[in-house]
mmCIF file of C-alpha atoms and ligand atoms in Angstrom:
data_model
loop_
_atom_site.group_PDB
_atom_site.id
_atom_site.type_symbol
_atom_site.label_atom_id
_atom_site.label_comp_id
_atom_site.label_asym_id
_atom_site.label_seq_id
_atom_site.Cartn_x
_atom_site.Cartn_y
_atom_site.Cartn_z
ATOM 1 C CA MET A 8 2.285 -50.036 59.001
ATOM 2 C CA ILE A 9 2.016 -47.099 61.141
ATOM 3 C CA GLU A 10 5.702 -46.399 60.421
ATOM 4 C CA LYS A 11 5.111 -46.335 56.791
ATOM 5 C CA ILE A 12 2.295 -44.011 56.869
ATOM 6 C CA LYS A 13 4.319 -41.721 59.129
ATOM 7 C CA ALA A 14 7.167 -41.849 56.705
ATOM 8 C CA LEU A 15 4.821 -41.019 53.713
ATOM 9 C CA LEU A 16 3.168 -38.202 55.775
ATOM 10 C CA ARG A 17 6.751 -36.632 56.410
ATOM 11 C CA GLU A 18 7.515 -36.948 52.857
ATOM 12 C CA ALA A 19 4.391 -35.358 51.809
ATOM 13 C CA GLU A 20 5.092 -32.380 54.364
ATOM 14 C CA ARG A 21 8.526 -31.892 52.883
ATOM 15 C CA PHE A 22 7.335 -32.046 49.486
ATOM 16 C CA GLN A 23 7.933 -28.868 47.075
ATOM 17 C CA ALA A 24 7.588 -28.773 43.325
ATOM 18 C CA LYS A 25 9.192 -26.163 41.008
ATOM 19 C CA ASP A 26 6.912 -27.160 38.099
ATOM 20 C CA GLN A 27 3.765 -28.957 36.935
ATOM 21 C CA GLU A 28 5.920 -31.995 35.949
ATOM 22 C CA GLU A 29 7.206 -32.562 39.481
ATOM 23 C CA LEU A 30 3.999 -32.181 40.823
ATOM 24 C CA GLU A 31 2.543 -34.691 38.689
ATOM 25 C CA SER A 32 4.892 -37.394 39.219
ATOM 26 C CA PHE A 33 4.465 -36.797 43.222
ATOM 27 C CA ARG A 34 0.593 -37.237 42.578
ATOM 28 C CA ILE A 35 1.042 -40.233 40.778
ATOM 29 C CA ARG A 36 3.688 -41.911 43.238
ATOM 30 C CA MET A 37 1.237 -41.064 46.076
ATOM 31 C CA LEU A 38 -2.417 -40.946 44.957
ATOM 32 C CA SER A 39 -2.821 -42.786 41.596
ATOM 33 C CA LYS A 40 -4.444 -46.092 41.568
ATOM 34 C CA LYS A 41 -1.084 -47.878 42.066
ATOM 35 C CA GLY A 42 0.424 -45.304 44.056
ATOM 36 C CA ALA A 43 1.753 -45.544 47.643
ATOM 37 C CA ILE A 44 -1.380 -44.495 49.643
ATOM 38 C CA PRO A 45 -4.118 -46.730 47.790
ATOM 39 C CA SER A 46 -1.770 -49.728 47.986
ATOM 40 C CA LEU A 47 -1.657 -49.016 51.898
ATOM 41 C CA PHE A 48 -5.533 -49.133 51.609
ATOM 42 C CA GLN A 49 -5.151 -52.630 50.208
ATOM 43 C CA ASP A 50 -2.987 -53.804 52.881
ATOM 44 C CA PHE A 51 -5.385 -52.388 55.524
ATOM 45 C CA LYS A 52 -7.235 -55.701 55.254
ATOM 46 C CA THR A 53 -4.208 -57.377 57.017
ATOM 47 C CA VAL A 54 -3.928 -55.035 59.909
ATOM 48 C CA ASP A 55 -4.756 -56.515 63.446
ATOM 49 C CA PRO A 56 -8.320 -55.632 64.189
ATOM 50 C CA ASP A 57 -7.207 -53.835 67.512
ATOM 51 C CA GLN A 58 -5.139 -51.421 65.674
ATOM 52 C CA ARG A 59 -7.387 -50.715 63.081
ATOM 53 C CA LYS A 60 -8.938 -47.695 64.222
ATOM 54 C CA GLU A 61 -5.757 -45.955 65.029
ATOM 55 C CA VAL A 62 -4.246 -47.060 61.371
ATOM 56 C CA GLY A 63 -7.376 -46.136 59.639
ATOM 57 C CA MET A 64 -7.328 -42.637 61.163
ATOM 58 C CA GLU A 65 -3.876 -42.018 60.155
ATOM 59 C CA LEU A 66 -4.218 -43.385 56.718
ATOM 60 C CA ASN A 67 -7.280 -41.207 56.149
ATOM 61 C CA LYS A 68 -5.231 -38.077 57.482
ATOM 62 C CA LEU A 69 -2.367 -39.070 55.159
ATOM 63 C CA LYS A 70 -4.651 -39.361 52.021
ATOM 64 C CA GLN A 71 -6.425 -36.024 52.790
ATOM 65 C CA PHE A 72 -3.148 -34.447 53.616
ATOM 66 C CA ALA A 73 -1.431 -35.578 50.288
ATOM 67 C CA ALA A 74 -4.581 -34.660 48.326
ATOM 68 C CA GLU A 75 -4.720 -31.100 49.676
ATOM 69 C CA LYS A 76 -0.911 -30.553 49.233
ATOM 70 C CA VAL A 77 -1.259 -31.490 45.622
ATOM 71 C CA GLN A 78 -4.220 -28.980 45.198
ATOM 72 C CA GLN A 79 -2.179 -26.181 47.020
ATOM 73 C CA ILE A 80 1.032 -26.578 45.052
ATOM 74 C CA LYS A 81 -1.105 -26.666 41.887
ATOM 75 C CA GLU A 82 -2.711 -23.317 42.692
ATOM 76 C CA GLN A 83 0.518 -21.853 43.686
ATOM 77 C CA LEU A 84 2.165 -23.029 40.449
ATOM 78 C CA GLU A 85 -0.717 -21.238 38.328
ATOM 79 C CA THR A 86 -0.516 -17.897 40.153
ATOM 80 C CA GLU A 87 3.300 -17.974 39.782
ATOM 81 C CA SER A 88 3.183 -18.394 35.969
ATOM 82 C CA ILE A 89 0.622 -15.569 35.819
ATOM 83 C CA ASN A 90 2.909 -13.215 37.665
ATOM 84 C CA HIS A 91 5.721 -14.456 35.604
ATOM 85 C CA LYS A 92 3.901 -13.462 32.462
ATOM 86 C CA ALA A 93 3.413 -9.989 33.764
ATOM 87 C CA GLU A 94 7.008 -9.410 34.206
ATOM 88 C CA PRO A 95 8.201 -7.004 31.473
ATOM 89 C CA ASP A 96 11.689 -8.148 31.100
ATOM 90 C CA ARG A 97 10.859 -11.831 30.837
ATOM 91 C CA PRO A 98 8.834 -12.270 27.599
ATOM 92 C CA ASP A 99 6.354 -15.221 27.542
ATOM 93 C CA MET A 100 7.336 -17.086 24.579
ATOM 94 C CA SER A 101 4.160 -19.240 24.750
ATOM 95 C CA MET A 102 1.645 -16.201 24.321
ATOM 96 C CA PRO A 103 -0.185 -16.151 21.017
ATOM 97 C CA ALA A 104 1.597 -13.571 18.551
ATOM 98 C CA GLY A 105 -0.029 -10.059 18.657
ATOM 99 C CA PHE A 106 -1.876 -8.839 15.487
ATOM 100 C CA SER A 107 -1.096 -5.558 14.074
ATOM 101 C CA PRO A 108 -3.110 -4.589 10.955
ATOM 102 C CA ILE A 109 -0.826 -3.505 8.051
ATOM 103 C CA GLY A 110 -1.853 -0.744 5.656
ATOM 104 C CA SER A 111 -2.958 -1.509 2.005
ATOM 105 C CA ARG A 112 -1.526 0.238 -1.150
ATOM 106 C CA HIS A 113 -3.695 2.522 -2.973
ATOM 107 C CA PRO A 114 -4.928 1.004 -6.224
ATOM 108 C CA LEU A 115 -3.089 3.675 -8.350
ATOM 109 C CA SER A 116 0.225 2.761 -6.733
ATOM 110 C CA VAL A 117 -0.700 -0.825 -7.199
ATOM 111 C CA ILE A 118 -1.325 -0.134 -11.108
ATOM 112 C CA ARG A 119 1.666 1.931 -11.390
ATOM 113 C CA ASN A 120 4.037 -0.668 -9.911
ATOM 114 C CA ARG A 121 2.528 -3.335 -12.464
ATOM 115 C CA ILE A 122 3.032 -0.909 -15.396
ATOM 116 C CA ASN A 123 6.802 -0.505 -14.144
ATOM 117 C CA LYS A 124 7.617 -3.970 -13.625
ATOM 118 C CA ILE A 125 6.220 -4.889 -17.069
ATOM 119 C CA PHE A 126 8.402 -2.382 -18.756
ATOM 120 C CA GLU A 127 11.221 -2.992 -16.668
ATOM 121 C CA ARG A 128 11.366 -6.745 -17.793
ATOM 122 C CA ILE A 129 12.185 -5.500 -21.266
ATOM 123 C CA GLY A 130 14.925 -3.023 -20.355
ATOM 124 C CA PHE A 131 13.003 0.192 -19.623
ATOM 125 C CA VAL A 132 14.431 2.356 -16.664
ATOM 126 C CA ILE A 133 12.390 4.699 -14.598
ATOM 127 C CA SER A 134 12.913 8.281 -14.726
ATOM 128 C CA GLU A 135 11.230 11.256 -12.977
ATOM 129 C CA GLY A 136 10.916 14.936 -13.554
ATOM 130 C CA PRO A 137 9.469 17.940 -11.568
ATOM 131 C CA GLU A 138 5.831 18.669 -11.432
ATOM 132 C CA ILE A 139 6.456 22.310 -11.538
ATOM 133 C CA GLU A 140 7.782 22.731 -15.094
ATOM 134 C CA ASP A 141 8.715 25.401 -17.394
ATOM 135 C CA ASP A 142 7.034 26.047 -20.843
ATOM 136 C CA TRP A 143 9.976 24.785 -22.699
ATOM 137 C CA HIS A 144 9.660 21.125 -21.163
ATOM 138 C CA ILE A 145 5.785 21.056 -21.177
ATOM 139 C CA PHE A 146 5.416 22.574 -24.677
ATOM 140 C CA SER A 147 7.926 24.253 -26.702
ATOM 141 C CA ALA A 148 10.391 21.476 -26.858
ATOM 142 C CA LEU A 149 7.492 19.017 -27.528
ATOM 143 C CA ASN A 150 6.733 21.085 -30.820
ATOM 144 C CA PHE A 151 3.488 22.796 -29.615
ATOM 145 C CA PRO A 152 2.940 25.975 -31.650
ATOM 146 C CA GLU A 153 2.688 29.074 -29.839
ATOM 147 C CA GLU A 154 -1.173 29.283 -30.483
ATOM 148 C CA HIS A 155 -1.891 25.748 -29.201
ATOM 149 C CA PRO A 156 -5.045 25.525 -27.072
ATOM 150 C CA ALA A 157 -3.335 23.245 -24.525
ATOM 151 C CA ARG A 158 -1.057 26.390 -23.572
ATOM 152 C CA ASP A 159 -4.003 28.110 -22.480
ATOM 153 C CA MET A 160 -5.206 29.356 -19.094
ATOM 154 C CA GLN A 161 -8.310 27.004 -19.418
ATOM 155 C CA ASP A 162 -6.071 23.868 -19.508
ATOM 156 C CA THR A 163 -2.919 24.779 -17.696
ATOM 157 C CA PHE A 164 -2.332 25.745 -14.050
ATOM 158 C CA PHE A 165 0.135 28.503 -14.016
ATOM 159 C CA VAL A 166 2.356 29.064 -10.979
ATOM 160 C CA GLY A 167 2.248 32.618 -9.750
ATOM 161 C CA LYS A 168 2.356 35.613 -12.220
ATOM 162 C CA ASP A 169 5.113 33.986 -14.549
ATOM 163 C CA PRO A 170 3.543 32.700 -17.521
ATOM 164 C CA ASP A 171 6.892 30.399 -18.012
ATOM 165 C CA ILE A 172 6.187 28.445 -15.031
ATOM 166 C CA ALA A 173 3.062 25.754 -14.858
ATOM 167 C CA LEU A 174 2.305 22.575 -13.197
ATOM 168 C CA ARG A 175 2.991 20.078 -15.972
ATOM 169 C CA THR A 176 -0.061 18.855 -17.846
ATOM 170 C CA HIS A 177 1.431 15.749 -18.965
ATOM 171 C CA THR A 178 4.444 13.443 -18.114
ATOM 172 C CA SER A 179 5.869 14.057 -21.909
ATOM 173 C CA SER A 180 7.752 16.952 -20.101
ATOM 174 C CA VAL A 181 10.130 14.309 -18.771
ATOM 175 C CA GLN A 182 10.914 12.597 -22.040
ATOM 176 C CA VAL A 183 12.567 16.182 -23.012
ATOM 177 C CA ARG A 184 14.533 16.028 -19.754
ATOM 178 C CA VAL A 185 15.747 12.653 -20.311
ATOM 179 C CA MET A 186 16.677 13.416 -23.830
ATOM 180 C CA GLU A 187 18.546 16.540 -22.974
ATOM 181 C CA ASN A 188 20.694 14.555 -20.457
ATOM 182 C CA GLN A 189 21.359 11.267 -21.992
ATOM 183 C CA LYS A 190 22.586 9.787 -25.232
ATOM 184 C CA PRO A 191 20.816 7.226 -27.188
ATOM 185 C CA PRO A 192 20.025 4.338 -26.734
ATOM 186 C CA ILE A 193 17.292 5.444 -24.352
ATOM 187 C CA ARG A 194 14.581 3.317 -22.931
ATOM 188 C CA THR A 195 12.743 4.818 -20.109
ATOM 189 C CA ILE A 196 9.279 5.152 -18.600
ATOM 190 C CA SER A 197 8.140 8.168 -16.364
ATOM 191 C CA PRO A 198 5.471 7.523 -13.954
ATOM 192 C CA GLY A 199 4.006 10.665 -12.401
ATOM 193 C CA ARG A 200 1.375 13.161 -11.308
ATOM 194 C CA VAL A 201 -0.121 15.758 -13.755
ATOM 195 C CA PHE A 202 -2.476 18.641 -13.544
ATOM 196 C CA ARG A 203 -5.104 20.008 -15.693
ATOM 197 C CA ASN A 204 -7.533 22.933 -15.212
ATOM 198 C CA GLU A 205 -10.575 20.632 -15.614
ATOM 199 C CA ALA A 206 -14.012 20.429 -14.094
ATOM 200 C CA ILE A 207 -13.978 17.503 -11.869
ATOM 201 C CA SER A 208 -16.491 14.567 -12.760
ATOM 202 C CA ALA A 209 -16.696 10.972 -12.846
ATOM 203 C CA ARG A 210 -14.365 10.739 -15.879
ATOM 204 C CA ALA A 211 -12.046 13.817 -15.218
ATOM 205 C CA HIS A 212 -10.029 15.304 -12.520
ATOM 206 C CA CYS A 213 -7.738 18.272 -12.057
ATOM 207 C CA ILE A 214 -4.995 15.862 -10.778
ATOM 208 C CA PHE A 215 -4.350 12.438 -12.244
ATOM 209 C CA HIS A 216 -1.367 10.173 -13.056
ATOM 210 C CA GLN A 217 0.239 9.204 -16.278
ATOM 211 C CA VAL A 218 3.160 7.021 -17.448
ATOM 212 C CA GLU A 219 5.330 8.197 -20.195
ATOM 213 C CA GLY A 220 7.296 5.710 -22.414
ATOM 214 C CA LEU A 221 10.214 6.749 -24.547
ATOM 215 C CA TYR A 222 12.580 4.651 -27.023
ATOM 216 C CA ILE A 223 15.108 6.201 -28.932
ATOM 217 C CA ASP A 224 17.833 4.376 -30.818
ATOM 218 C CA GLU A 225 19.199 3.915 -34.606
ATOM 219 C CA GLY A 226 16.629 2.352 -36.912
ATOM 220 C CA VAL A 227 13.745 2.181 -34.292
ATOM 221 C CA SER A 228 10.219 1.681 -36.455
ATOM 222 C CA PHE A 229 6.582 1.864 -35.858
ATOM 223 C CA ALA A 230 6.515 -1.893 -35.967
ATOM 224 C CA ASP A 231 9.019 -1.996 -32.904
ATOM 225 C CA MET A 232 6.614 0.323 -31.217
ATOM 226 C CA LYS A 233 3.412 -1.929 -31.957
ATOM 227 C CA GLN A 234 5.298 -5.136 -30.761
ATOM 228 C CA CYS A 235 6.378 -3.149 -27.555
ATOM 229 C CA LEU A 236 2.586 -2.303 -26.819
ATOM 230 C CA LEU A 237 1.303 -5.423 -27.745
ATOM 231 C CA TYR A 238 3.472 -7.091 -25.146
ATOM 232 C CA PHE A 239 2.420 -4.516 -22.567
ATOM 233 C CA ALA A 240 -1.444 -4.946 -23.319
ATOM 234 C CA ARG A 241 -1.066 -8.737 -22.970
ATOM 235 C CA GLU A 242 0.922 -8.500 -19.843
ATOM 236 C CA MET A 243 -1.496 -5.962 -18.301
ATOM 237 C CA PHE A 244 -4.944 -7.250 -19.372
ATOM 238 C CA GLY A 245 -4.220 -10.999 -20.365
ATOM 239 C CA GLU A 246 -2.576 -13.041 -23.106
ATOM 240 C CA GLU A 247 -5.701 -13.135 -25.215
ATOM 241 C CA THR A 248 -5.732 -9.380 -25.611
ATOM 242 C CA GLN A 249 -5.472 -7.767 -28.883
ATOM 243 C CA ILE A 250 -4.551 -4.431 -29.888
ATOM 244 C CA ARG A 251 -5.685 -1.694 -32.381
ATOM 245 C CA LEU A 252 -3.875 1.489 -33.538
ATOM 246 C CA ARG A 253 -6.024 4.321 -34.966
ATOM 247 C CA PRO A 254 -4.300 7.510 -36.553
ATOM 248 C CA SER A 255 -4.494 10.437 -34.158
ATOM 249 C CA PHE A 256 -2.559 13.534 -33.844
ATOM 250 C CA PHE A 257 -0.036 14.879 -31.353
ATOM 251 C CA PRO A 258 2.392 17.714 -31.905
ATOM 252 C CA PHE A 259 5.416 15.709 -30.600
ATOM 253 C CA THR A 260 4.855 12.482 -32.639
ATOM 254 C CA GLU A 261 4.673 11.978 -36.343
ATOM 255 C CA PRO A 262 2.619 9.760 -37.294
ATOM 256 C CA SER A 263 0.628 9.587 -34.019
ATOM 257 C CA ALA A 264 -1.891 7.000 -33.111
ATOM 258 C CA GLU A 265 -4.290 6.110 -30.354
ATOM 259 C CA MET A 266 -4.090 2.533 -28.856
ATOM 260 C CA ASP A 267 -7.154 0.404 -28.079
ATOM 261 C CA VAL A 268 -7.132 -2.885 -26.535
ATOM 262 C CA SER A 269 -9.785 -5.581 -26.953
ATOM 263 C CA CYS A 270 -12.148 -5.447 -24.149
ATOM 264 C CA SER A 271 -10.841 -7.871 -21.403
ATOM 265 C CA LEU A 272 -14.386 -8.189 -19.638
ATOM 266 C CA CYS A 273 -16.581 -9.214 -22.649
ATOM 267 C CA GLY A 274 -13.592 -10.563 -24.649
ATOM 268 C CA GLY A 275 -14.554 -8.093 -27.557
ATOM 269 C CA LYS A 276 -18.330 -9.213 -27.711
ATOM 270 C CA GLY A 277 -19.469 -5.819 -26.345
ATOM 271 C CA CYS A 278 -20.500 -4.731 -22.738
ATOM 272 C CA THR A 279 -20.986 -1.547 -20.868
ATOM 273 C CA ILE A 280 -17.392 -1.024 -19.983
ATOM 274 C CA CYS A 281 -16.285 -1.021 -23.670
ATOM 275 C CA LYS A 282 -19.727 0.683 -24.742
ATOM 276 C CA TYR A 283 -20.551 -2.150 -26.843
ATOM 277 C CA SER A 284 -17.767 -1.613 -29.284
ATOM 278 C CA GLY A 285 -15.449 -4.411 -27.894
ATOM 279 C CA TRP A 286 -12.459 -1.948 -27.677
ATOM 280 C CA ILE A 287 -11.195 0.337 -25.070
ATOM 281 C CA GLU A 288 -8.795 3.147 -25.632
ATOM 282 C CA ILE A 289 -5.855 3.253 -23.312
ATOM 283 C CA MET A 290 -3.093 5.523 -24.706
ATOM 284 C CA GLY A 291 -1.377 7.905 -27.141
ATOM 285 C CA CYS A 292 1.665 6.943 -28.978
ATOM 286 C CA GLY A 293 3.635 7.610 -32.039
ATOM 287 C CA MET A 294 7.167 8.136 -33.741
ATOM 288 C CA VAL A 295 8.970 11.042 -31.833
ATOM 289 C CA ASP A 296 8.802 14.104 -34.138
ATOM 290 C CA PRO A 297 12.194 14.966 -35.722
ATOM 291 C CA ASN A 298 11.750 18.438 -34.363
ATOM 292 C CA VAL A 299 11.468 17.157 -30.751
ATOM 293 C CA LEU A 300 14.803 15.119 -31.117
ATOM 294 C CA GLU A 301 16.414 18.185 -32.693
ATOM 295 C CA ASN A 302 15.084 20.433 -29.641
ATOM 296 C CA CYS A 303 16.842 17.969 -27.399
ATOM 297 C CA ASN A 304 20.128 17.843 -29.428
ATOM 298 C CA ILE A 305 19.382 14.340 -30.868
ATOM 299 C CA ASP A 306 20.482 13.799 -34.401
ATOM 300 C CA SER A 307 17.296 13.209 -36.020
ATOM 301 C CA LYS A 308 18.942 11.619 -39.174
ATOM 302 C CA LYS A 309 20.785 9.068 -37.012
ATOM 303 C CA TYR A 310 18.284 8.406 -34.342
ATOM 304 C CA SER A 311 14.529 7.697 -34.387
ATOM 305 C CA GLY A 312 12.231 6.576 -31.755
ATOM 306 C CA TYR A 313 8.785 5.965 -30.267
ATOM 307 C CA ALA A 314 6.858 7.445 -27.346
ATOM 308 C CA PHE A 315 3.588 6.760 -25.699
ATOM 309 C CA GLY A 316 1.611 8.003 -22.572
ATOM 310 C CA MET A 317 -1.074 6.448 -20.655
ATOM 311 C CA GLY A 318 -3.480 7.526 -17.875
ATOM 312 C CA ILE A 319 -2.992 5.297 -14.675
ATOM 313 C CA GLU A 320 -6.515 6.146 -13.318
ATOM 314 C CA ARG A 321 -7.940 4.958 -16.891
ATOM 315 C CA ILE A 322 -5.874 1.523 -16.555
ATOM 316 C CA ALA A 323 -6.902 1.090 -12.889
ATOM 317 C CA MET A 324 -10.543 1.644 -13.908
ATOM 318 C CA ILE A 325 -10.730 -1.074 -16.619
ATOM 319 C CA ILE A 326 -8.683 -3.459 -14.389
ATOM 320 C CA TYR A 327 -11.001 -3.122 -11.039
ATOM 321 C CA GLN A 328 -14.057 -2.027 -12.954
ATOM 322 C CA ILE A 329 -14.203 1.427 -11.092
ATOM 323 C CA LYS A 330 -16.909 3.709 -12.631
ATOM 324 C CA ASP A 331 -16.100 7.049 -10.972
ATOM 325 C CA LEU A 332 -12.512 8.517 -10.925
ATOM 326 C CA ARG A 333 -13.195 10.478 -8.068
ATOM 327 C CA MET A 334 -13.221 7.489 -5.716
ATOM 328 C CA PHE A 335 -9.399 7.429 -6.136
ATOM 329 C CA PHE A 336 -8.965 10.608 -4.394
ATOM 330 C CA GLU A 337 -11.492 10.697 -1.718
ATOM 331 C CA ASN A 338 -9.498 8.452 0.571
ATOM 332 C CA ASP A 339 -12.620 6.628 1.776
ATOM 333 C CA LEU A 340 -11.301 3.650 3.733
ATOM 334 C CA ARG A 341 -14.272 1.444 2.515
ATOM 335 C CA PHE A 342 -12.751 1.865 -1.020
ATOM 336 C CA LEU A 343 -9.256 1.586 -0.160
ATOM 337 C CA ARG A 344 -9.506 -1.445 2.158
ATOM 338 C CA GLN A 345 -10.771 -3.560 -0.853
ATOM 339 C CA PHE A 346 -7.392 -3.347 -2.136
ATOM 340 C CA THR A 347 -5.345 -4.974 1.141
ATOM 341 C CA ALA A 348 -4.569 -8.201 -0.735
ATOM 342 C CA ALA A 349 -2.705 -6.261 -3.462
ATOM 343 C CA ILE A 350 0.956 -5.904 -3.512
HETATM 344 N N1 DAH B 402 0.953 13.578 -23.633
HETATM 345 C C1 DAH B 402 -0.162 12.984 -24.006
HETATM 346 C C2 DAH B 402 -1.409 13.332 -23.383
HETATM 347 O O1 DAH B 402 -1.316 13.947 -22.127
HETATM 348 C C3 DAH B 402 -0.184 11.355 -24.121
HETATM 349 C C4 DAH B 402 0.958 11.184 -25.071
HETATM 350 C C5 DAH B 402 0.324 10.724 -26.446
HETATM 351 C C6 DAH B 402 1.962 10.825 -24.699
HETATM 352 C C7 DAH B 402 1.369 10.418 -27.432
HETATM 353 C C8 DAH B 402 2.993 10.444 -25.620
HETATM 354 C C9 DAH B 402 2.565 10.062 -27.062
HETATM 355 O O2 DAH B 402 4.299 10.081 -25.672
HETATM 356 O O3 DAH B 402 3.430 9.692 -28.041
HETATM 357 O O4 DAH B 402 -2.497 13.461 -23.774
#
């Protein structure tokens, strides 16, 4: 018996563990209910009475030593693993993933991207033009008469002293650039920033955004335009949406129209958003005036087409029910963070 105890003690003294698993199997082998030490205690009954004192002392010593050894190795392994984690060149793959917050897109970008996607699906390509433009592209090529009020200082920001150079007041300038540089068929949309000398209020700003659309080909009709815009309205505001075209005037389209969509919030019944009319105006449109085609060297006898233009802020205000246009430009994080889930 005494020999067995001594052998186990030597084994316990020599024991080292490189991980928790090894330590645990040592503990089970030595100290668990059916382990070597408890079974020696079982055998203790059979020891000669005159040897009992000595054997008992040795046995207790062994038990205590083994228990302390297990505890000591356990602590050692724990500190090792902490130090190990701190080593920069050895990443700890078990650590919880770090959280780095990602930014959110501006609501105007979200809506612009949606508009782009809707038209891209039916073959429109995106085109862009400069924000600082000349009179020809903003006004003259688009059939604005010399004395048109939009050319006035009160509406247009001129750049420097040159009356020919101004910040574009609409993205219709891009349709001129596209027509000058491409041959029909043309199917393009031009999103961008525009500038007008207006007093800032809940409904107007001196900087805002538009998307211009242009379709030129042989035999394009007003009915084609209507179908295209109905498709857009339903993709943007929901498949139940109805559209309505009202006669209007723009120098660059003939005939011209203003397009309303049925109010997606009240379903046309009447609410504060549609001012109890059931309809919301969202864009201007029309058949491109033959003068504009000729100004851009496109044969107006052979080709016809339609154009449309809408304000991105306006669409975003309807979709998100935003009542004050200034919120888009204030960069208030409490406002912008509401759009984190958007793509
Ligand atoms: N450029 C016009 C504006 O800023 C919007 C517009 C109306 C664009 C009719 C068009 C159009 O292409 O056909 O108010």
